[in-house]
Short mmCIF file of C-alpha atoms in Angstrom, two decimals:
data_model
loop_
_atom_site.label_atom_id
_atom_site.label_comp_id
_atom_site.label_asym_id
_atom_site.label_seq_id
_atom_site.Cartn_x
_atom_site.Cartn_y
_atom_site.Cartn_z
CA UNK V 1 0.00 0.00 0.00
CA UNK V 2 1.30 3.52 -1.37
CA UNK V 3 1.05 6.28 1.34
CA UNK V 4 -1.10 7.86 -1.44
CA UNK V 5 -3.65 4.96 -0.88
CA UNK V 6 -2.91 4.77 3.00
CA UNK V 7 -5.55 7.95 3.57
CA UNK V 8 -7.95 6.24 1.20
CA UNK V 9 -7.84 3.01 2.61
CA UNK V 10 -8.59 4.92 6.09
CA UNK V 11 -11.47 6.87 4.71
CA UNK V 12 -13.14 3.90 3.78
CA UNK V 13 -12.87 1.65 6.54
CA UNK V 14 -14.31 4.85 8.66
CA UNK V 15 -17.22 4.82 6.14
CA UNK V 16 -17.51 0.83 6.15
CA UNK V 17 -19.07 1.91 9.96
CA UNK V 18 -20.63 5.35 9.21
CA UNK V 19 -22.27 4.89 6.22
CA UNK V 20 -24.60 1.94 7.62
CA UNK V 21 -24.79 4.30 10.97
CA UNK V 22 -26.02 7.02 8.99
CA UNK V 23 -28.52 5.06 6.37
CA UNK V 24 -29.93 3.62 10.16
CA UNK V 25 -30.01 7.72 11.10
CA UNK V 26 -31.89 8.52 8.45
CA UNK V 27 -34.44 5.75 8.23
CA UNK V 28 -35.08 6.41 11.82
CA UNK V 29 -35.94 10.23 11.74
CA UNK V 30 -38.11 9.12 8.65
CA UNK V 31 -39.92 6.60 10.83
CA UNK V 32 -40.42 9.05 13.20
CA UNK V 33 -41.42 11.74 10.89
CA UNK V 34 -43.98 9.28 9.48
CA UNK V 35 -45.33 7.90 12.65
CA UNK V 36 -45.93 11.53 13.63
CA UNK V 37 -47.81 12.34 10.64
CA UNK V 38 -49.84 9.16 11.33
CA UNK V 39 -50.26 10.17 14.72
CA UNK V 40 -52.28 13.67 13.82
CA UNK V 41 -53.71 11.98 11.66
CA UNK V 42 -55.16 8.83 13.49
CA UNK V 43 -58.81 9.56 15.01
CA UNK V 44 -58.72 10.26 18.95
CA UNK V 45 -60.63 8.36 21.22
CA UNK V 46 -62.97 10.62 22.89
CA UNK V 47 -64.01 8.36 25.83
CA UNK V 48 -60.96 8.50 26.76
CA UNK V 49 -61.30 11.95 27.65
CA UNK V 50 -64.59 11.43 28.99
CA UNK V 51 -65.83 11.23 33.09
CA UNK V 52 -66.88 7.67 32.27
CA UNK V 53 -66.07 4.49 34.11
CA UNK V 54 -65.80 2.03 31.53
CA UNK V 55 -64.60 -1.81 31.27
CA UNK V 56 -63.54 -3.89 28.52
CA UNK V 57 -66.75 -6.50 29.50
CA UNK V 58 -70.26 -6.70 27.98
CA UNK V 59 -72.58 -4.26 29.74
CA UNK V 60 -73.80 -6.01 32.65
CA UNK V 61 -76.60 -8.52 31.99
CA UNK V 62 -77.90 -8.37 35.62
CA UNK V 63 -81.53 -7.54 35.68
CA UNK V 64 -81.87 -5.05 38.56
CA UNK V 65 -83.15 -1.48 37.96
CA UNK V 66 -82.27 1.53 39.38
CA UNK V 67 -83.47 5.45 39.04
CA UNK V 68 -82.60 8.82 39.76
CA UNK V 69 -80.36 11.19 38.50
CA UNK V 70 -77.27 12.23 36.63
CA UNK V 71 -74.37 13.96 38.71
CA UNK V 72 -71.51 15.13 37.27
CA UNK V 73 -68.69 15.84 39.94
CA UNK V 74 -65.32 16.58 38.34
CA UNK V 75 -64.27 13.73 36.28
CA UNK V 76 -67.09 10.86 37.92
CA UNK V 77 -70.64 9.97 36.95
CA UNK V 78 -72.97 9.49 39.60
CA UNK V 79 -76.12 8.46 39.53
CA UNK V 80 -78.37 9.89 42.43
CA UNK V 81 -80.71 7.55 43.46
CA UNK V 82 -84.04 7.90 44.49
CA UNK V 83 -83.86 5.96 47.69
CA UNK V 84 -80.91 8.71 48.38
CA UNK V 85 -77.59 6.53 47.25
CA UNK V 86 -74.94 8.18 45.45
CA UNK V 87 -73.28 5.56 42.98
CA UNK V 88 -70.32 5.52 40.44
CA UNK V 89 -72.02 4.59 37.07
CA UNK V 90 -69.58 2.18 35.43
CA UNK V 91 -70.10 1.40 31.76
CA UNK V 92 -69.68 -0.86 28.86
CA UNK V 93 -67.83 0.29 25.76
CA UNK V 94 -69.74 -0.90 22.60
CA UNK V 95 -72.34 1.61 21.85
CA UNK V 96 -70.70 4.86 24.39
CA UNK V 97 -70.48 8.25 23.52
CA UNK V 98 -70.23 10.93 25.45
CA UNK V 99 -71.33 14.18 24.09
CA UNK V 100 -69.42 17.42 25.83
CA UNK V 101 -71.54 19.87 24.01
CA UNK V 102 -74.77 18.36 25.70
CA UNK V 103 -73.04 16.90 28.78
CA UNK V 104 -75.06 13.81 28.13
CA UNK V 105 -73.99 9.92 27.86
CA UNK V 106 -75.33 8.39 24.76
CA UNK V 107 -76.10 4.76 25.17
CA UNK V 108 -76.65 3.39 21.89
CA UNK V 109 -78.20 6.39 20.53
CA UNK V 110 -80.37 7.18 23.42
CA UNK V 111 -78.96 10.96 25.43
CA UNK V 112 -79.02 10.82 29.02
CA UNK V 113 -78.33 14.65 30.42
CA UNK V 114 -76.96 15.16 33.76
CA UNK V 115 -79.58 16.70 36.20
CA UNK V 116 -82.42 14.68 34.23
CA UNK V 117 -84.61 11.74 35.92
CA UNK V 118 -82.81 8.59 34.30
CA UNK V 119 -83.80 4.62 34.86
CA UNK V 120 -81.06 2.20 34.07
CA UNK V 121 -81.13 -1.85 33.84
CA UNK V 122 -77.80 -3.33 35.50
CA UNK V 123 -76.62 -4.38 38.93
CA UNK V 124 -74.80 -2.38 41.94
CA UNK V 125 -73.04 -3.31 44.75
CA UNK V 126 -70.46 -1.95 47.70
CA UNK V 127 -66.52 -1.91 46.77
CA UNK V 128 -64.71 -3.76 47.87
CA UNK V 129 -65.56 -6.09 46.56
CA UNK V 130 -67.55 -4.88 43.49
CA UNK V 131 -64.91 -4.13 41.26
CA UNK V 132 -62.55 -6.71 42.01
CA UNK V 133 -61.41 -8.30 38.92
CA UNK V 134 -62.69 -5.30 36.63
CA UNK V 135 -60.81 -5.10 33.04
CA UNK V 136 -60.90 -1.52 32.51
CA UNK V 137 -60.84 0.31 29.09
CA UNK V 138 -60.79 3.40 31.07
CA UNK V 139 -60.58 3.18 34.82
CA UNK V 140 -62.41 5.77 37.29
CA UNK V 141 -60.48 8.97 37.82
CA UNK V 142 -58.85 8.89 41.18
CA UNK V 143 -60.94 11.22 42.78
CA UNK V 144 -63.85 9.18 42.11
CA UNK V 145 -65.43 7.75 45.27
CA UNK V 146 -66.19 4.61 44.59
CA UNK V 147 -67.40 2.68 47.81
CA UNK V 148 -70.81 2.24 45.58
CA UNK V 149 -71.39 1.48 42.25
CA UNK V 150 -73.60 0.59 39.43
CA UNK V 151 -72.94 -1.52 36.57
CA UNK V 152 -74.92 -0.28 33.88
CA UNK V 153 -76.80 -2.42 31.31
CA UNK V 154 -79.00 -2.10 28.56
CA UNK Y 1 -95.11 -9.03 53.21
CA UNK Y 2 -96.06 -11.60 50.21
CA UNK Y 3 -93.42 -11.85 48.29
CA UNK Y 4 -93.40 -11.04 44.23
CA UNK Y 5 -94.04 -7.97 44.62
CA UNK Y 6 -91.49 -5.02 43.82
CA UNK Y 7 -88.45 -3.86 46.54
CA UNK Y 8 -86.78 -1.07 44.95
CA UNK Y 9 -86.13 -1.56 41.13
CA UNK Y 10 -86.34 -5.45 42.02
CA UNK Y 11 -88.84 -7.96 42.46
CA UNK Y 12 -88.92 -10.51 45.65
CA UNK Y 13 -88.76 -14.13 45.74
CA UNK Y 14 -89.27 -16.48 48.74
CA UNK Y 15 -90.60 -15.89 51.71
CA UNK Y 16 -87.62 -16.74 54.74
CA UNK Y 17 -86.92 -17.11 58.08
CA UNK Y 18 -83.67 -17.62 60.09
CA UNK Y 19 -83.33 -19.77 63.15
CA UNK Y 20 -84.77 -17.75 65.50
CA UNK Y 21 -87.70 -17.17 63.99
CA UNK Y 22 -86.97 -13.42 62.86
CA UNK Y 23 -88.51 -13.76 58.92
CA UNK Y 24 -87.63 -11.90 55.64
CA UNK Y 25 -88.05 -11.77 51.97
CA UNK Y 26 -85.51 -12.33 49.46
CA UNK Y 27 -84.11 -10.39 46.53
CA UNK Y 28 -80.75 -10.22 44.46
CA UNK Y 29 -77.97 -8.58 46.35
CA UNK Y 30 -77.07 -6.43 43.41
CA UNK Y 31 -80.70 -4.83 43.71
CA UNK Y 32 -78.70 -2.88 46.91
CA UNK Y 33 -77.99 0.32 46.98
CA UNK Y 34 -78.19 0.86 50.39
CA UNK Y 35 -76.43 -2.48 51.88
CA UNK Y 36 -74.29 -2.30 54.88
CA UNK Y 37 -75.98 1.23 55.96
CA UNK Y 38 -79.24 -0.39 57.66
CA UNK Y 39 -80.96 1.96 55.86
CA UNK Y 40 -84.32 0.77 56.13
CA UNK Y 41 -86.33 3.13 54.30
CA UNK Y 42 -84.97 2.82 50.69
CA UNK Y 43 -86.20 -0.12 49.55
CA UNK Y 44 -90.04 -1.11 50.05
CA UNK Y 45 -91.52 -4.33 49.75
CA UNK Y 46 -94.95 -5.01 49.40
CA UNK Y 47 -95.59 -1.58 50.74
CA UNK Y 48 -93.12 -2.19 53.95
CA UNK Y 49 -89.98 -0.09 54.13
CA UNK Y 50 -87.63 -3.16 54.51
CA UNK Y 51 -84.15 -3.60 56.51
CA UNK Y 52 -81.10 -5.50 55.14
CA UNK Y 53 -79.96 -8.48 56.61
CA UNK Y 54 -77.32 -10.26 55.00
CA UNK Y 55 -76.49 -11.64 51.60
CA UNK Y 56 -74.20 -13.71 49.55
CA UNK Y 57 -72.85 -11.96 46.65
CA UNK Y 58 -69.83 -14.13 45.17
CA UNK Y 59 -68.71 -16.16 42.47
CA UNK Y 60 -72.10 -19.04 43.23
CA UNK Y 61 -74.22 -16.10 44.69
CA UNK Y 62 -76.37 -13.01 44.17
CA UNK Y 63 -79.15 -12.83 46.89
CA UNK Y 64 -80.00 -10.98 49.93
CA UNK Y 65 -82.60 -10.80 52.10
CA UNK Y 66 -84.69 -8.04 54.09
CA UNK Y 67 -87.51 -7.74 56.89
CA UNK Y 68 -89.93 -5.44 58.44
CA UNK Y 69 -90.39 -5.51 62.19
CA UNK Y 70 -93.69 -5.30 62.36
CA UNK Y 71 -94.78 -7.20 59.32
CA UNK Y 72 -93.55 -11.03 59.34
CA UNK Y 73 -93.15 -12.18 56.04
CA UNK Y 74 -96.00 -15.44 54.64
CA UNK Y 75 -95.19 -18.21 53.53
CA UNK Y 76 -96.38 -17.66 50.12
CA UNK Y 77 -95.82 -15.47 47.07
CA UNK Y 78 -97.41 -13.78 43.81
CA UNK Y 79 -96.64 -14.98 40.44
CA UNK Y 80 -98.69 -12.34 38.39
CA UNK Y 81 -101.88 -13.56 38.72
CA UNK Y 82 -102.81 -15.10 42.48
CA UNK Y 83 -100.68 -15.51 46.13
CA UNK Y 84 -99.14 -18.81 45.28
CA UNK Y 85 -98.23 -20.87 48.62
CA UNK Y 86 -95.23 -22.66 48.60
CA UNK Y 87 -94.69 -26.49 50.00
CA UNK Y 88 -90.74 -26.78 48.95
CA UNK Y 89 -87.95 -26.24 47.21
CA UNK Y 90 -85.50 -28.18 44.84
CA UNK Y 91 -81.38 -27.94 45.54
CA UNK Y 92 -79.09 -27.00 42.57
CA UNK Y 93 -78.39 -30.93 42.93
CA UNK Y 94 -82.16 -31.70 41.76
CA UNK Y 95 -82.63 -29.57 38.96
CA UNK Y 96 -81.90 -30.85 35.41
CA UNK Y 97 -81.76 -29.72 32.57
CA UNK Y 98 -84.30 -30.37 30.35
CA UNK Y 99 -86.88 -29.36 33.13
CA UNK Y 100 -89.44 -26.90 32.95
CA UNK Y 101 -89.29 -24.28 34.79
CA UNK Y 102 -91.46 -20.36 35.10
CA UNK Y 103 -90.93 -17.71 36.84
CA UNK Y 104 -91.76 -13.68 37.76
CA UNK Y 105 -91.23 -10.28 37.55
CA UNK Y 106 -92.41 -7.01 37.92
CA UNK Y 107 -91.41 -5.69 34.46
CA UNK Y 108 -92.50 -9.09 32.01
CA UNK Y 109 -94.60 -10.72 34.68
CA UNK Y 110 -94.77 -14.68 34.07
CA UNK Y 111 -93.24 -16.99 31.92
CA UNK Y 112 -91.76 -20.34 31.25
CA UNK Y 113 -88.51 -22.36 29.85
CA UNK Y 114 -86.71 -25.35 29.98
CA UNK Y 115 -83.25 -25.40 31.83
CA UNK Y 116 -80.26 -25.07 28.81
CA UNK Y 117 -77.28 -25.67 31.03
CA UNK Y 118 -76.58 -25.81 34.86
CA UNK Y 119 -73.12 -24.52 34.32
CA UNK Y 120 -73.66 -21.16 32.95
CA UNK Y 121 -70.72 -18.93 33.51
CA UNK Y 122 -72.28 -15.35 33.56
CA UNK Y 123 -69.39 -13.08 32.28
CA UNK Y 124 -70.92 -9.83 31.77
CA UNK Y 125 -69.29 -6.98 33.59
CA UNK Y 126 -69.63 -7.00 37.31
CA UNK Y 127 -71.78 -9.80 37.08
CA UNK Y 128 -69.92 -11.39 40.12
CA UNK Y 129 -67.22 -9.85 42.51
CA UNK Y 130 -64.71 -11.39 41.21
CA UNK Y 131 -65.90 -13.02 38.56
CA UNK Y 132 -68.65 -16.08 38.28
CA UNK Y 133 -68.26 -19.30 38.49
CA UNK Y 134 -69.45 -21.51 36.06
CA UNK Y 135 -72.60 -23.26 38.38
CA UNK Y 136 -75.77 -20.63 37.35
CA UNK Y 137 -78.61 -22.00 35.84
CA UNK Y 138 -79.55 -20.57 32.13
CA UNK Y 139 -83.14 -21.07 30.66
CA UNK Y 140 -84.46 -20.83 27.27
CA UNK Y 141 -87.75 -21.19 25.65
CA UNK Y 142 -89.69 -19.52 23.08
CA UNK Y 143 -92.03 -17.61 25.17
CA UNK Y 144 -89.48 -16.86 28.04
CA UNK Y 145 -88.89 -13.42 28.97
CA UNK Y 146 -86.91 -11.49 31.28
CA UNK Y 147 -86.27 -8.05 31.48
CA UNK Y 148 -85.22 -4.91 33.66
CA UNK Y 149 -86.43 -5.40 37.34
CA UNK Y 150 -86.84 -8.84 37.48
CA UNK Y 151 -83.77 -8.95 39.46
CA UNK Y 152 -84.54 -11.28 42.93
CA UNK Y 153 -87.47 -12.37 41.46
CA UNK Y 154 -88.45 -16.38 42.07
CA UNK Y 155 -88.34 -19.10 39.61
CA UNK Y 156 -90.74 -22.35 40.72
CA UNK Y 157 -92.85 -25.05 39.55
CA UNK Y 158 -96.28 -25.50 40.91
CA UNK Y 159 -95.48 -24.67 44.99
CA UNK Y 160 -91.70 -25.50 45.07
CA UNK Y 161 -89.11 -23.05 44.67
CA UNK Y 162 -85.98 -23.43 42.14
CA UNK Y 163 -83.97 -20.12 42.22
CA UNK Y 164 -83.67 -16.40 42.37
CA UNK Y 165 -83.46 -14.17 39.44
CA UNK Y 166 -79.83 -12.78 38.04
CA UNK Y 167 -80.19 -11.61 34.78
CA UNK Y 168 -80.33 -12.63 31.09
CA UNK Y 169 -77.68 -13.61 28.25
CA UNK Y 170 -79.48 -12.65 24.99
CA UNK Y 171 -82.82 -14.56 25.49
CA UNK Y 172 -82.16 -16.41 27.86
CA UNK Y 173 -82.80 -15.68 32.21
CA UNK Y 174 -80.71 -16.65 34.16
CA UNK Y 175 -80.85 -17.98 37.98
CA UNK Y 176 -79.06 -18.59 41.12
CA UNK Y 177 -80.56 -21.91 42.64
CA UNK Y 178 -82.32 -21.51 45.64
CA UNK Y 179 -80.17 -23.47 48.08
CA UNK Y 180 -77.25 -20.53 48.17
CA UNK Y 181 -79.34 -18.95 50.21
CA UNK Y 182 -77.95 -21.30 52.92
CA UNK Y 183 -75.01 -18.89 53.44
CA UNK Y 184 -77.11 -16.67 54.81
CA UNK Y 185 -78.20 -19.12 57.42
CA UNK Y 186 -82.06 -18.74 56.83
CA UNK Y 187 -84.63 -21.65 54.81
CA UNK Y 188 -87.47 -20.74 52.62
CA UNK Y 189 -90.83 -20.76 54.85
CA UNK Y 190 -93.15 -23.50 53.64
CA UNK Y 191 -97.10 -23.84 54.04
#
């Protein structure tokens, strides 16, 4: 090897390492340049911004009934009962919406405002142990109090 | 009290009594929303603001049951059309499926189905703290119904008691057999 070719040879056994290091560089910031753009563009889940309780489970199938009304404190929906019980309303996911605008839930279609008289199918009980062994989609805020609760059906 | 009637949103079943003679109705213990607080104004049955007692609300169970001081419950209950008395009652062990089987409640009043399975697994959410085990007794039949407040409600043939109502899967009711209600430590009052 000349001493002409010695600076060569160097040059390209640097680049044997860099150039792979930077072809890895710049697929990665395209990546993440893509994944952003998918990112704004991928629809939001509102519920998850909503003051519902909800689990991953079908909507309960108990047969109970309870009525009263809609109470909206901070991030937890209550239902107020008409034998005077506070409970955490806790939902199921397939056919939810909430709707900001009207501060109602939406239960397949059907509104149900806060403040109005309301009837729901489902089961309650005391926690613990109520929600043991509850798969959430989207858990009760922690402020929520919820020594009572209703599981709603429909 | 006669039981059959409506307590809260629910419907009673049997009429019961514990050993020392203090008697009761029965419901479903997810009917209440005011356990544990002896708040005995909430729920009424048969007219009479009723008391909880106990329950068993578990993987095999969803029943309580309530009284009224003053008012002891009969032995006897309505099943949409008279005060039917009742002479018995048939374990989980005794049932099979295949048998008929009717029952009532205060939002589709009476009707009838044959037992599909005795090892129904209800897995709807909070059906059981905890989760259910698979020993609840599903019914189907073509002119079965069940429906919101039926809850606690009693399923029989003739005068013997079967079970307490839970819920429904589809078209189907489901039941909790009436011999749970031994964890409570009370029987079903017989004529």
């Amino acid at each position: 090897m000349t001493a002409a070719s010695r600076p060569r040879a160097v040059i390209e056994a640097l680049c044997q390492r860099c150039i792979p290091a930077v072809f890895r560089l710049v697929a990665a910031m395209a990546m993440a340049a893509t994944l952003a753009a998918c990112g704004d563009q991928a629809p939001k889940e509102p519920l998850l911004d909503s003051p519902l309780a909800i689990h991953h489970g079908e909507w309960s199938g108990d047969d109970g009934a309870i009525e009263g009304r809609l109470e909206l404190r901070g991030d937890c929906l209550y239902l107020s009962s008409s034998g005077g019980m506070r409970l955490l309303l806790v939902f199921g996911r397939d056919g939810l919406e909430w709707d900001t605008k009207a501060s109602a839930v939406r239960i397949d279609g059907v509104a149900f405002r806060l403040s109005q008289p309301v009837r729901f199918r489902g089961g309650g009980g005391v926690n613990p142990p109520a929600l043991n062994g509850i798969v959430w989609f989207k858990p009760p805020a922690a402020e929520c109090d919820v020594s009572r609760v209703w599981f709603v059906g429909r | 009290m006669s039981c059959g009637k409506s307590i809260g949103g629910c419907t009673t079943a049997f009429s019961v009594s514990n050993y020392g003679g203090t008697t009761g109705v029965l419901t479903a213990a997810h009917c209440a929303d005011d356990a544990f607080t002896n708040n005995c104004t909430a729920y009424y049955a048969d007219g009479y603001p009723t008391c909880w007692l106990a329950q068993v609300y578990g993987g095999s169970g969803d029943v309580q049951w309530r009284w009224n001081s003053s008012n002891p419950a009969a032995a006897s209950f309505y099943d949409g059309s008279s005060l039917r008395p009742v002479y018995g009652t048939y374990s989980y062990a005794t049932q099979q499926v295949g048998w008929y089987t009717c029952h009532y409640g205060i939002n589709t009043g009476y009707s009838c189905g044959t037992i599909d399975s005795k090892t129904y697994q209800p897995d709807w959410g909070g059906a059981c703290p905890g989760g259910c085990n698979a020993d609840w007794i599903i019914v189907s039949g073509t002119s079965l119904s069940c429906g919101s407040g039926d809850s606690g409600g009693p399923w029989f043939v003739a005068g013997t008691g079967y079970g307490v109502h839970k819920g429904h899967s589809g078209s189907r009711c489901v039941y909790m057999p009436i011999d749970r209600i031994t964890g409570m430590w009370v029987y079903v009052l017989t004529q």
